[in-house]
Coordinates of C-alpha atoms in Angstrom, one line a residue:
X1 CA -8.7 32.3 -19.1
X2 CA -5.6 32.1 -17.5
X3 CA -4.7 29.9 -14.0
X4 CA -4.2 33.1 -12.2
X5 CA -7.8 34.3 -13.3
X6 CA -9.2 31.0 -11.5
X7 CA -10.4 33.0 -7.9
X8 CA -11.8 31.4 -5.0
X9 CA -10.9 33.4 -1.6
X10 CA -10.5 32.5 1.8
X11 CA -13.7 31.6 4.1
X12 CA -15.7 30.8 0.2
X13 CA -18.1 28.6 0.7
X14 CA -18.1 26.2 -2.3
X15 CA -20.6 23.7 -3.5
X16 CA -23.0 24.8 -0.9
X17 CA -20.7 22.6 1.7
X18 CA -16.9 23.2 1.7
X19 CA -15.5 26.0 3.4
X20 CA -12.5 27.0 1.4
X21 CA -9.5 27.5 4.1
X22 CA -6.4 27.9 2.4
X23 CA -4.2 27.4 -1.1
X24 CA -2.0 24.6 -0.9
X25 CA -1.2 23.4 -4.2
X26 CA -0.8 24.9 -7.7
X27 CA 0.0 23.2 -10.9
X28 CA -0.7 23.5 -14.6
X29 CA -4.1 22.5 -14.8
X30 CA -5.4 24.0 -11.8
X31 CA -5.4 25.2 -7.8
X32 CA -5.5 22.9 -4.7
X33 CA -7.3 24.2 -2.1
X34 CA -7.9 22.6 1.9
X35 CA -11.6 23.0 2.7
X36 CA -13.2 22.0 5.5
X37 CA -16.4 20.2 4.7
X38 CA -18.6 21.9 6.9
X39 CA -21.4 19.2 7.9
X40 CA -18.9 16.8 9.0
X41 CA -16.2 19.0 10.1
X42 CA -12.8 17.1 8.2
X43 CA -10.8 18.7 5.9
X44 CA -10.7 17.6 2.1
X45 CA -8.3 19.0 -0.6
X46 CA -10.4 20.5 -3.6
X47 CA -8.5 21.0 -6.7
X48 CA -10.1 23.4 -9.0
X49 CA -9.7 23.5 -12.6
X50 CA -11.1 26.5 -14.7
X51 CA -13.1 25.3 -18.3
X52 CA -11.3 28.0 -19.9
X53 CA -7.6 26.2 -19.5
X54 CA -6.8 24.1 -22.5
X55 CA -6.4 20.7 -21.0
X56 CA -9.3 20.9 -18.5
X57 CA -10.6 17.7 -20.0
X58 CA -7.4 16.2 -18.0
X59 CA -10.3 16.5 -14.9
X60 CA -11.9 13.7 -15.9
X61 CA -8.9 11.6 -17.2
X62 CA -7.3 12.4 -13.6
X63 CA -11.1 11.4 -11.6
X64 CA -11.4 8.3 -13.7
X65 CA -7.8 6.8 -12.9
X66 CA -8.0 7.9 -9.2
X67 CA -11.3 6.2 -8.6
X68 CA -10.2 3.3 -9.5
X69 CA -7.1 3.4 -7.6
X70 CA -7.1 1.9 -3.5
X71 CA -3.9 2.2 -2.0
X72 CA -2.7 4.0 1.2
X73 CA -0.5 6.4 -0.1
X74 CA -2.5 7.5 -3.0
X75 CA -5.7 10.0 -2.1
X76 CA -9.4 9.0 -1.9
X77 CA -11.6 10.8 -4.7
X78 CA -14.9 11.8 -3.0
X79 CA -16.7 13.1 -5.9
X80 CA -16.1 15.1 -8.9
X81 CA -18.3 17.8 -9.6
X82 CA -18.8 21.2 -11.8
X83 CA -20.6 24.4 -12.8
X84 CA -20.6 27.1 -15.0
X85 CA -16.7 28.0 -15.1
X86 CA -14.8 25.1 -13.1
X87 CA -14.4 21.4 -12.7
X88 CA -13.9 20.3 -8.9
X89 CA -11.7 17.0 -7.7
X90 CA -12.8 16.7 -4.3
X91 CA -10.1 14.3 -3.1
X92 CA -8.7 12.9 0.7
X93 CA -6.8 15.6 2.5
X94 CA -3.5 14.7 3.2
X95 CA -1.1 15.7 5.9
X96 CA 2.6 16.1 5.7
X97 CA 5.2 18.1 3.7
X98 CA 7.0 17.7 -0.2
X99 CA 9.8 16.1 -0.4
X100 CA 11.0 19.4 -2.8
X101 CA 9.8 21.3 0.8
X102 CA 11.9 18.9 3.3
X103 CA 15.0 19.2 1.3
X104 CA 15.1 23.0 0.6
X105 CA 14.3 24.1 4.4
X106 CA 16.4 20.8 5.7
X107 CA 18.8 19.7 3.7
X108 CA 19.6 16.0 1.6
X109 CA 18.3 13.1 3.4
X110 CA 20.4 10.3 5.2
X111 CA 21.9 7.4 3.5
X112 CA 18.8 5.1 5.0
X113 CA 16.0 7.5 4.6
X114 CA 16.8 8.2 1.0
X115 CA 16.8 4.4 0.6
X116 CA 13.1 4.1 2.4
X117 CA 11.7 6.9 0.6
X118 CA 12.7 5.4 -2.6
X119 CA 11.7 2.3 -2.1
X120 CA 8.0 3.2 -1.1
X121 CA 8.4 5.3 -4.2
X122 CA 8.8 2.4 -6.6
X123 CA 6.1 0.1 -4.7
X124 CA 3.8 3.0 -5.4
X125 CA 4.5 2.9 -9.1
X126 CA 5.0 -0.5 -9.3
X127 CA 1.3 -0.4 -8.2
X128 CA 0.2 1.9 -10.7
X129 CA 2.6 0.1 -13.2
X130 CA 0.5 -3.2 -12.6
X131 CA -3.1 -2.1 -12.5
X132 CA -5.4 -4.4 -14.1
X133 CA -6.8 -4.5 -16.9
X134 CA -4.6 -1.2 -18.0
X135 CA -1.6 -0.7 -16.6
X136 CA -0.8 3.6 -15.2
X137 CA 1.8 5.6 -16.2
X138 CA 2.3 8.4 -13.7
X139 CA 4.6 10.7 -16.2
X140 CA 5.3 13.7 -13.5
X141 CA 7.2 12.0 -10.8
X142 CA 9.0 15.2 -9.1
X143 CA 9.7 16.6 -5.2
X144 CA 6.4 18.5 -5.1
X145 CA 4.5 15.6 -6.2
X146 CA 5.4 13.1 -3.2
X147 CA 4.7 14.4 0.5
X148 CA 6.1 12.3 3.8
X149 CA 3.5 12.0 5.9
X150 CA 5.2 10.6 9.5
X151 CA 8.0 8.7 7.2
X152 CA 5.2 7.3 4.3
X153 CA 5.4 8.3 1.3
X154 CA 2.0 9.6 -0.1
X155 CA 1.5 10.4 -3.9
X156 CA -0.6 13.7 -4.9
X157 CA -1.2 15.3 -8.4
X158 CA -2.2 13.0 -11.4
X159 CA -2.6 15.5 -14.2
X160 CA 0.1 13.8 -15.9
X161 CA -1.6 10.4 -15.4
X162 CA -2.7 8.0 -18.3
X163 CA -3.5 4.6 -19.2
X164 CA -0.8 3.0 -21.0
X165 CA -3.3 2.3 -24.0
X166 CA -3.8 5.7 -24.2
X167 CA -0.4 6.8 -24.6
X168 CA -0.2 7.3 -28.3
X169 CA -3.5 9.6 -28.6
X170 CA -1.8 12.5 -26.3
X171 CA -2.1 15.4 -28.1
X172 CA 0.4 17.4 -25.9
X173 CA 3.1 16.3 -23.5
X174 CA 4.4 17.8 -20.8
X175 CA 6.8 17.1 -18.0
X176 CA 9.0 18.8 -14.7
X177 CA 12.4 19.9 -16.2
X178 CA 14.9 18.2 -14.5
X179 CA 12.7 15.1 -13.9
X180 CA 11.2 14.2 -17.7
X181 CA 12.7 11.6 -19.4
X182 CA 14.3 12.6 -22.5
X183 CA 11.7 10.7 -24.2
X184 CA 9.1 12.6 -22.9
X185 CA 10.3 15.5 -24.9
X186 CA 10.5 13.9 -28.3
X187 CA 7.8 11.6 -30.4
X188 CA 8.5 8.4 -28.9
X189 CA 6.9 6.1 -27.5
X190 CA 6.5 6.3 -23.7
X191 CA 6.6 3.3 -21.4
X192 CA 6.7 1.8 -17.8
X193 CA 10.6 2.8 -18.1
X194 CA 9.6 6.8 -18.6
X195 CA 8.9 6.9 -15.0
X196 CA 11.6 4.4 -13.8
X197 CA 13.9 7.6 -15.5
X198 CA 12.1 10.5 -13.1
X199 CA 13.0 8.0 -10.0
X200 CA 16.5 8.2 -10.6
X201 CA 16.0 12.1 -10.9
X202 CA 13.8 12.2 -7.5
X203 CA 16.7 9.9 -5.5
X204 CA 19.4 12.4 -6.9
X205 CA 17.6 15.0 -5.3
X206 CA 16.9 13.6 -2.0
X207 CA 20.5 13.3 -1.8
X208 CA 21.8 16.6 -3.0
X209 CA 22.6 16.7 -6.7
X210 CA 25.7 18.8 -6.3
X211 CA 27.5 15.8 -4.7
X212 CA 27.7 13.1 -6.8
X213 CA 30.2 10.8 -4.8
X214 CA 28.3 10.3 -1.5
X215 CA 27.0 7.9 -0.5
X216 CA 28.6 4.9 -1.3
X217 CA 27.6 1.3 -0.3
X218 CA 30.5 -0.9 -2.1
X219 CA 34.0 -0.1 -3.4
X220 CA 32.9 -1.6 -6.4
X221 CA 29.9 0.6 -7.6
X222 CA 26.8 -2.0 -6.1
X223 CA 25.8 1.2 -4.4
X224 CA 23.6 4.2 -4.8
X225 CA 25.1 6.1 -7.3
X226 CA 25.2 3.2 -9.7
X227 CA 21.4 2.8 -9.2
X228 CA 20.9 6.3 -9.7
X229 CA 23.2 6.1 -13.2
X230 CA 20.7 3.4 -14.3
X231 CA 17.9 4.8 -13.5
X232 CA 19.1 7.8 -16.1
X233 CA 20.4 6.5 -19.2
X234 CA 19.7 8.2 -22.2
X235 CA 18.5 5.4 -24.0
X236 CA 15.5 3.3 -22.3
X237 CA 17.3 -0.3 -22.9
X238 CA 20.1 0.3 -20.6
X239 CA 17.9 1.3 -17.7
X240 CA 16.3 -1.3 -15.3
X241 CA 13.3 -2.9 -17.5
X242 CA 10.8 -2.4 -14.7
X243 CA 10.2 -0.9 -11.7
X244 CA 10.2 -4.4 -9.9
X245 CA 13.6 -4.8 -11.0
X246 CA 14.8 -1.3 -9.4
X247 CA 12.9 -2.4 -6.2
X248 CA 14.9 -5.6 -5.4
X249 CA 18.2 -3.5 -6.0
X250 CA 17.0 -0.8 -3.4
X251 CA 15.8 -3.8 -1.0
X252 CA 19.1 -5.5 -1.2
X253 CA 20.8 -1.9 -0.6
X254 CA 18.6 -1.6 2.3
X255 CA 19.5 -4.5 4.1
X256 CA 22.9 -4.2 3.2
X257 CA 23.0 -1.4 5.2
X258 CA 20.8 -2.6 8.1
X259 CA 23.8 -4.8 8.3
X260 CA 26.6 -2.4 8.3
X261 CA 24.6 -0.4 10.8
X262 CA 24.3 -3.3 12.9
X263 CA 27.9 -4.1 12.5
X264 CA 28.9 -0.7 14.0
X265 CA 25.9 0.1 15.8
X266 CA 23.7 -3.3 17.0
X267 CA 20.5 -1.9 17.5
X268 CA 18.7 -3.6 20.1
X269 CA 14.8 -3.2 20.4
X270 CA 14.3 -1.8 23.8
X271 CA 10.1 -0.5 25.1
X272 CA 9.5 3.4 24.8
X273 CA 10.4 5.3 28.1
X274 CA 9.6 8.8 28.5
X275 CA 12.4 11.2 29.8
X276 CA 11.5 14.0 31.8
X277 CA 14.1 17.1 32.0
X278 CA 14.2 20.5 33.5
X279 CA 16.7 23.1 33.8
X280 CA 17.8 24.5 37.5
X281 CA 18.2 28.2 36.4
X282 CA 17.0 30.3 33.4
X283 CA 19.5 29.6 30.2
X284 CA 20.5 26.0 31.9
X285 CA 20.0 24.9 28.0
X286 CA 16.9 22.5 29.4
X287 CA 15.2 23.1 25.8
X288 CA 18.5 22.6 23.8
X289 CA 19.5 19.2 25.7
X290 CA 15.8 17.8 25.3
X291 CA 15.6 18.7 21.5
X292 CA 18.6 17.5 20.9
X293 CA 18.0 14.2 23.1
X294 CA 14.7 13.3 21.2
X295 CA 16.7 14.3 17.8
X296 CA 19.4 11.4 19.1
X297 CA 16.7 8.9 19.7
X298 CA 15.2 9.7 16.4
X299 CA 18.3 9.1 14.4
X300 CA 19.2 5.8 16.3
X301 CA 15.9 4.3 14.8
X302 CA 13.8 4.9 18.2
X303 CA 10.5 6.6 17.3
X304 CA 10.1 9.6 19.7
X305 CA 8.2 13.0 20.3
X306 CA 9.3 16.5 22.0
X307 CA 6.5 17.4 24.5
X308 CA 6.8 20.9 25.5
X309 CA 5.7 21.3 28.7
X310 CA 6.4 24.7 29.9
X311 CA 5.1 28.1 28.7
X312 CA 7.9 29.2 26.6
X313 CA 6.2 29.1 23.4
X314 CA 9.4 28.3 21.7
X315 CA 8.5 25.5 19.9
X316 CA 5.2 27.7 18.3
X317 CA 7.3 30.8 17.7
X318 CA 10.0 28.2 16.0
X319 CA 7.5 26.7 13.7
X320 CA 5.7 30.4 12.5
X321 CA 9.0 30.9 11.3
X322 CA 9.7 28.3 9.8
X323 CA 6.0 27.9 8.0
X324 CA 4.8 24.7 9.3
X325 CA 1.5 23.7 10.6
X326 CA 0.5 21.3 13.1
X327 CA -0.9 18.0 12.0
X328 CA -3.9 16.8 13.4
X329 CA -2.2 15.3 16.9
X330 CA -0.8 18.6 17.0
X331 CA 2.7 18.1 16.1
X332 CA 5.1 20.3 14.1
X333 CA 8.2 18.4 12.2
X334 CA 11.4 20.4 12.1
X335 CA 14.7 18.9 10.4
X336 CA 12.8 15.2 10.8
X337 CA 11.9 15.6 14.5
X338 CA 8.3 15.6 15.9
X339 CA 7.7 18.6 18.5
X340 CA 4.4 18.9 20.0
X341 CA 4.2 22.5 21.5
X342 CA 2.3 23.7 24.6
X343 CA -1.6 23.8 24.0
X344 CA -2.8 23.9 27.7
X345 CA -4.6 21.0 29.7
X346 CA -7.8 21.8 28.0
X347 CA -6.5 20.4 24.2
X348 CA -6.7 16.5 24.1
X349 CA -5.1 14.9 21.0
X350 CA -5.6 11.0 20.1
X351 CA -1.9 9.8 21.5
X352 CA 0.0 7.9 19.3
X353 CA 1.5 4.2 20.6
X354 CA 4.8 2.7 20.9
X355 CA 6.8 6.6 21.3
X356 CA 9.6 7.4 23.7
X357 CA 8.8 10.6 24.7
X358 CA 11.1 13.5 26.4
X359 CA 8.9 16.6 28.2
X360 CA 10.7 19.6 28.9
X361 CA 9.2 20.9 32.4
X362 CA 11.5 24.3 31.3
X363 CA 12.8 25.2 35.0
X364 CA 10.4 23.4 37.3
X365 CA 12.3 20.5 38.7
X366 CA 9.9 19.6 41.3
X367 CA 6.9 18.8 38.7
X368 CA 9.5 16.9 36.1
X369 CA 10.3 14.7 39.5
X370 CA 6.4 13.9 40.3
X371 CA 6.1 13.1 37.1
X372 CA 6.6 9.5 37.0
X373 CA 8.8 9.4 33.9
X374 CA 11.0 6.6 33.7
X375 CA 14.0 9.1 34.2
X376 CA 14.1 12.8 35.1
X377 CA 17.1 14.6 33.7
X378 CA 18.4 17.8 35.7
X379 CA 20.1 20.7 33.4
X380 CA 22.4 22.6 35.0
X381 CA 24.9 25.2 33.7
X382 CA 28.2 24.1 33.0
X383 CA 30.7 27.0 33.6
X384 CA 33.2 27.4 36.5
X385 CA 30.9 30.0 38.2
X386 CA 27.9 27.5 37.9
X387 CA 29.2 25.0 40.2
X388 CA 27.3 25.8 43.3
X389 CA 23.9 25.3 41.5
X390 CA 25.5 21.9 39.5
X391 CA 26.4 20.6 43.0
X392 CA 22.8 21.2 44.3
X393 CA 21.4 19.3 41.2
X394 CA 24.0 16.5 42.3
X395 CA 22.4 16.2 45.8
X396 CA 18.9 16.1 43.9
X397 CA 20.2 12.9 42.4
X398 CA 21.7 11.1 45.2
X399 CA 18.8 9.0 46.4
X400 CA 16.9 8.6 42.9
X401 CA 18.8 5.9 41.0
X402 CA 16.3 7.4 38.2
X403 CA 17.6 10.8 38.0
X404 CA 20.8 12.3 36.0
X405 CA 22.4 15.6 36.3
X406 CA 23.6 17.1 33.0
X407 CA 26.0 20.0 32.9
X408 CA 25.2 22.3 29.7
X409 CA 28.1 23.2 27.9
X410 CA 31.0 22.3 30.5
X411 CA 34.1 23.4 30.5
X412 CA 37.3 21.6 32.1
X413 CA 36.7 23.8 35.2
X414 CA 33.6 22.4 36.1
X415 CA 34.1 20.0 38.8
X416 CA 31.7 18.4 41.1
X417 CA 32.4 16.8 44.7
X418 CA 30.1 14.0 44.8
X419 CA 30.2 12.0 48.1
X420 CA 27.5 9.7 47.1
X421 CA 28.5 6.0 45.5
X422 CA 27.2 5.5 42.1
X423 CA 25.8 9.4 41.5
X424 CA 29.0 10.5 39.9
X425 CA 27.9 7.9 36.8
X426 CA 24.9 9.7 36.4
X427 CA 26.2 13.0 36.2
X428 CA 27.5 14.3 32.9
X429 CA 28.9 17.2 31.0
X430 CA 27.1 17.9 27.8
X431 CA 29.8 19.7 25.1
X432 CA 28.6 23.0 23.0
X433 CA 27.1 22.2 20.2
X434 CA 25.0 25.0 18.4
X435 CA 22.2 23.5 16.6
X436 CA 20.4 20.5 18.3
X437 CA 19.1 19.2 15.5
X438 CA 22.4 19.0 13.6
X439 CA 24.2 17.1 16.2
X440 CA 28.0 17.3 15.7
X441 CA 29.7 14.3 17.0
X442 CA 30.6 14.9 20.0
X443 CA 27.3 15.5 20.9
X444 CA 25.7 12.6 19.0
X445 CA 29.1 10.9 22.3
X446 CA 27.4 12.6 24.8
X447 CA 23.8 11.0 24.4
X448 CA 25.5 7.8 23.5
X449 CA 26.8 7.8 26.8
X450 CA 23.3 9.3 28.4
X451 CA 21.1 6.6 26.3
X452 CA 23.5 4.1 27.8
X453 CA 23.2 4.7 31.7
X454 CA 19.6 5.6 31.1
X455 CA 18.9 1.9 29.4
X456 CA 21.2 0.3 31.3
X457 CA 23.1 -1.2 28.0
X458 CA 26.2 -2.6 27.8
X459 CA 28.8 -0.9 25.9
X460 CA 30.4 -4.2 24.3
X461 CA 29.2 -6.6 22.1
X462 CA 30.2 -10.1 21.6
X463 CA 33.2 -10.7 18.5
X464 CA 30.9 -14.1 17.2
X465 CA 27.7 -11.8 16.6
X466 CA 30.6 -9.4 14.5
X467 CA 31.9 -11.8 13.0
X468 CA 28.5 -13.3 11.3
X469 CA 27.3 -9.6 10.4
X470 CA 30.4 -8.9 8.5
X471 CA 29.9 -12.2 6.4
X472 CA 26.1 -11.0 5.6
X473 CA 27.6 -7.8 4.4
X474 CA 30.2 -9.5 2.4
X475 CA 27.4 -11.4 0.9
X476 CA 24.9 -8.8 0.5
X477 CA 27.6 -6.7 -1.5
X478 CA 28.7 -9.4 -3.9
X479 CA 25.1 -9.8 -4.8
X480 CA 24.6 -5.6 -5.4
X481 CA 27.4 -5.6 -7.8
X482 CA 25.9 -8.7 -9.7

């Protein structure tokens, strides 16, 4: 019997206690479905394999290495049960997207997240790699394999799995085109240095595979692509010799550019705040600015979440087109920002610590200002003919030291007459940028500027701090290239 003959529907219930909800995996051996388990009302993933496949033994090989296995961003097995026609993995639900997912609907990664993603990559193997008393080889390190579950990597799918004492009884090999070590497809031995291969496949892809020259952290090759070159030789003695070894190179890259970062950008820890905004007409752009603002703080290393807090429904409608699902504090992730849509004041959610937060009130000003935010952020038009309503924002402002005016979109026309010392800093003209969570730069200027006066700042730094960063980089690079 075929996979496609393996049918389990909707609403099913299974084992006389899981409530089959949805398909959200298929592979080789078998389908992945997300059941609820009905007396204790969490979700599990149950993977069902069909005794009429050819390598349905693999069940077992995959339950035995996962029940041995404790580590946070590999799945629990439950239990492992079967009947007449199927074997069933009933394994630890896991939220969050593929990596294969996040870069088809959003893109390559950044330079630093590629570098985080492939590091908790190799401590995962590394982990596998070092199991006592038989070390794991994993064998089908791809995309689809990996999710990101709020930034942590999480490994699914060990079909492929085996004990490295076992290797030479595998009758038949497979592996992901594109990811398989050339070994993989020929009798040879395989080794801890199979998977180190599919790594250096995996970081090429997070990065885009069509441009091979980004991304480059020395002028001498200590960088990126030279790990990923590595990682991919042909022949298994010119790649790194273990996955420990590939870690320190990534770590070192890491830091070395924490400390460029810092050396152009010193980031400075600074306590959440939450920023209210709303817009002082219909189309002000209050939606735009606040996705865009919490997109900003997200980039700059500042953990943040989009409320919605208006009945739009944009952020719903934008995420049923898109495909995703809310996780279980009821936030959808779009291009690497967290958006929590409106679900009324009857839905609680368990609130996540240590956030800055921006809540888009949509057009009601008043509530945004009784909301005791640290700042409230007023969106008005920006066009010549808007300047009456920007001016009535402006008076808003004058006696709240917390509050800014923004004008959406402004063009050189728009001028306000501000009478009041110290409100004309907290008004600004936001520039037209189309997407806001691509920001162009001169929008990433404009909430530069914002995040400044919000946080009070300054915009200097002092030359001895820059001066001591450049000489870590210096040495940080000289030890990448050796």
């Amino acid at each position: 019997m075929a996979l496609k003959e393996v049918k389990i529907f909707k609403d099913t219930t299974l084992l006389g206690k899981y409530r089959l909800c949805s398909i959200i995996g298929t592979g080789r051996t078998g389908v992945v479905y997300l059941a609820e388990h009905i007396s204790l009302g969490e979700y599990r993933a149950v993977k069902v394999i069909s005794k009429h496949t050819a390598d349905h033994r693999q069940a077992y090989q995959e339950a035995m290495i996962l029940k041995k296995l404790r580590h946070p961003g590999i799945p629990i097995i439950y239990d492992v049960e079967e009947d007449v026609t199927n074997y069933y993995l009933i394994e630890e639900y896991l939220e969050g997207k593929s990596l294969y997912h996040i870069v088809n609907t959003e893109g390559p990664l950044s330079m630093a997240m590629i570098v985080s993603v492939g590091i908790q990559i190799c401590r995962l193997v590394d982990y596998l790699h070092s199991a006592k008393p038989n070390p794991i080889l994993y064998l089908d390190l791809q995309p689809k394999n990996l999710l990101l579950c709020r930034d942590i990597v999480k490994m699914v799918d060990f079909g492929q799995a085996i004990f490295l004492n076992e290797v030479s009884s595998i009758e038949k090999r497979y592996g992901t085109v594109g990811y398989a070590a050339p070994e993989q497809y020929l009798d040879e031995d395989l080794d801890e240095r199979t998977d180190i291969y599919a790594v250096g496949e995996l970081l090429r892809f997070l990065r885009g595979r069509e441009d091979e020259k980004c991304f480059s952290g020395s002028k001498k090759g200590g960088d990126l692509t030279a790990i990923i070159k590595r990682c991919r030789e042909e022949k298994r003695e010119k790649r790194y010799q273990s996955v420990k070894e590939l870690l320190e190179q990534l770590e070192l890259l890491e830091h070395l550019l924490n400390l460029q970062t810092a050396c152009g950008r010193q980031k400075i820890t600074l306590p959440s705040l939450t920023i209210a905004v709303a817009g002082l007409s219909p189309g002000a752009g209050a939606t735009h600015f606040s996705i865009g603002f919490a997109q900003y703080l997200t980039i700059l290393g500042y953990p943040c979440i989009y409320e919605e807090r208006n009945s739009s429904g944009a952020i719903m409608e934008m995420a049923e087109y898109l495909g995703c699902q809310p996780d279980s504090a009821g936030i959808v992730r779009v291009c690497g920002c967290d958006l929590r849509p409106e679900y009324g004041d009857w839905v609680k959610f368990k609130e996540p610590e240590g956030l800055w937060r921006v809540y888009d009130y949509g057009q009601d000003w008043k509530s945004a200002g009784d909301s005791c935010c640290d700042a409230v952020v007023l969106v008005a038009g920006g066009k010549w003919w808007n300047i009456k309503e920007a001016e009535k924002g402006a008076d808003n402002i004058k006696e709240s030291p917390g509050w800014y005016l923004v004008c959406s979109q402004a063009t050189g026309r728009c001028r306000l007459r501000l009478s009041v010392k110290g409100a004309k800093k907290r008004c600004l003209k936001a520039p037209y940028f189309a997407d806001p969570f691509h920001l162009n730069s001169d929008a990433a200027d404009f909430y530069k500027a914002l995040f400044t006066s919000i946080t009070g700042l300054p915009k200097g730094r002092g030359r001895g701090v820059l001066r001591y960063l450049k000489g870590k980089v210096g040495a940080f690079t000289e030890k990448l290239q050796r």
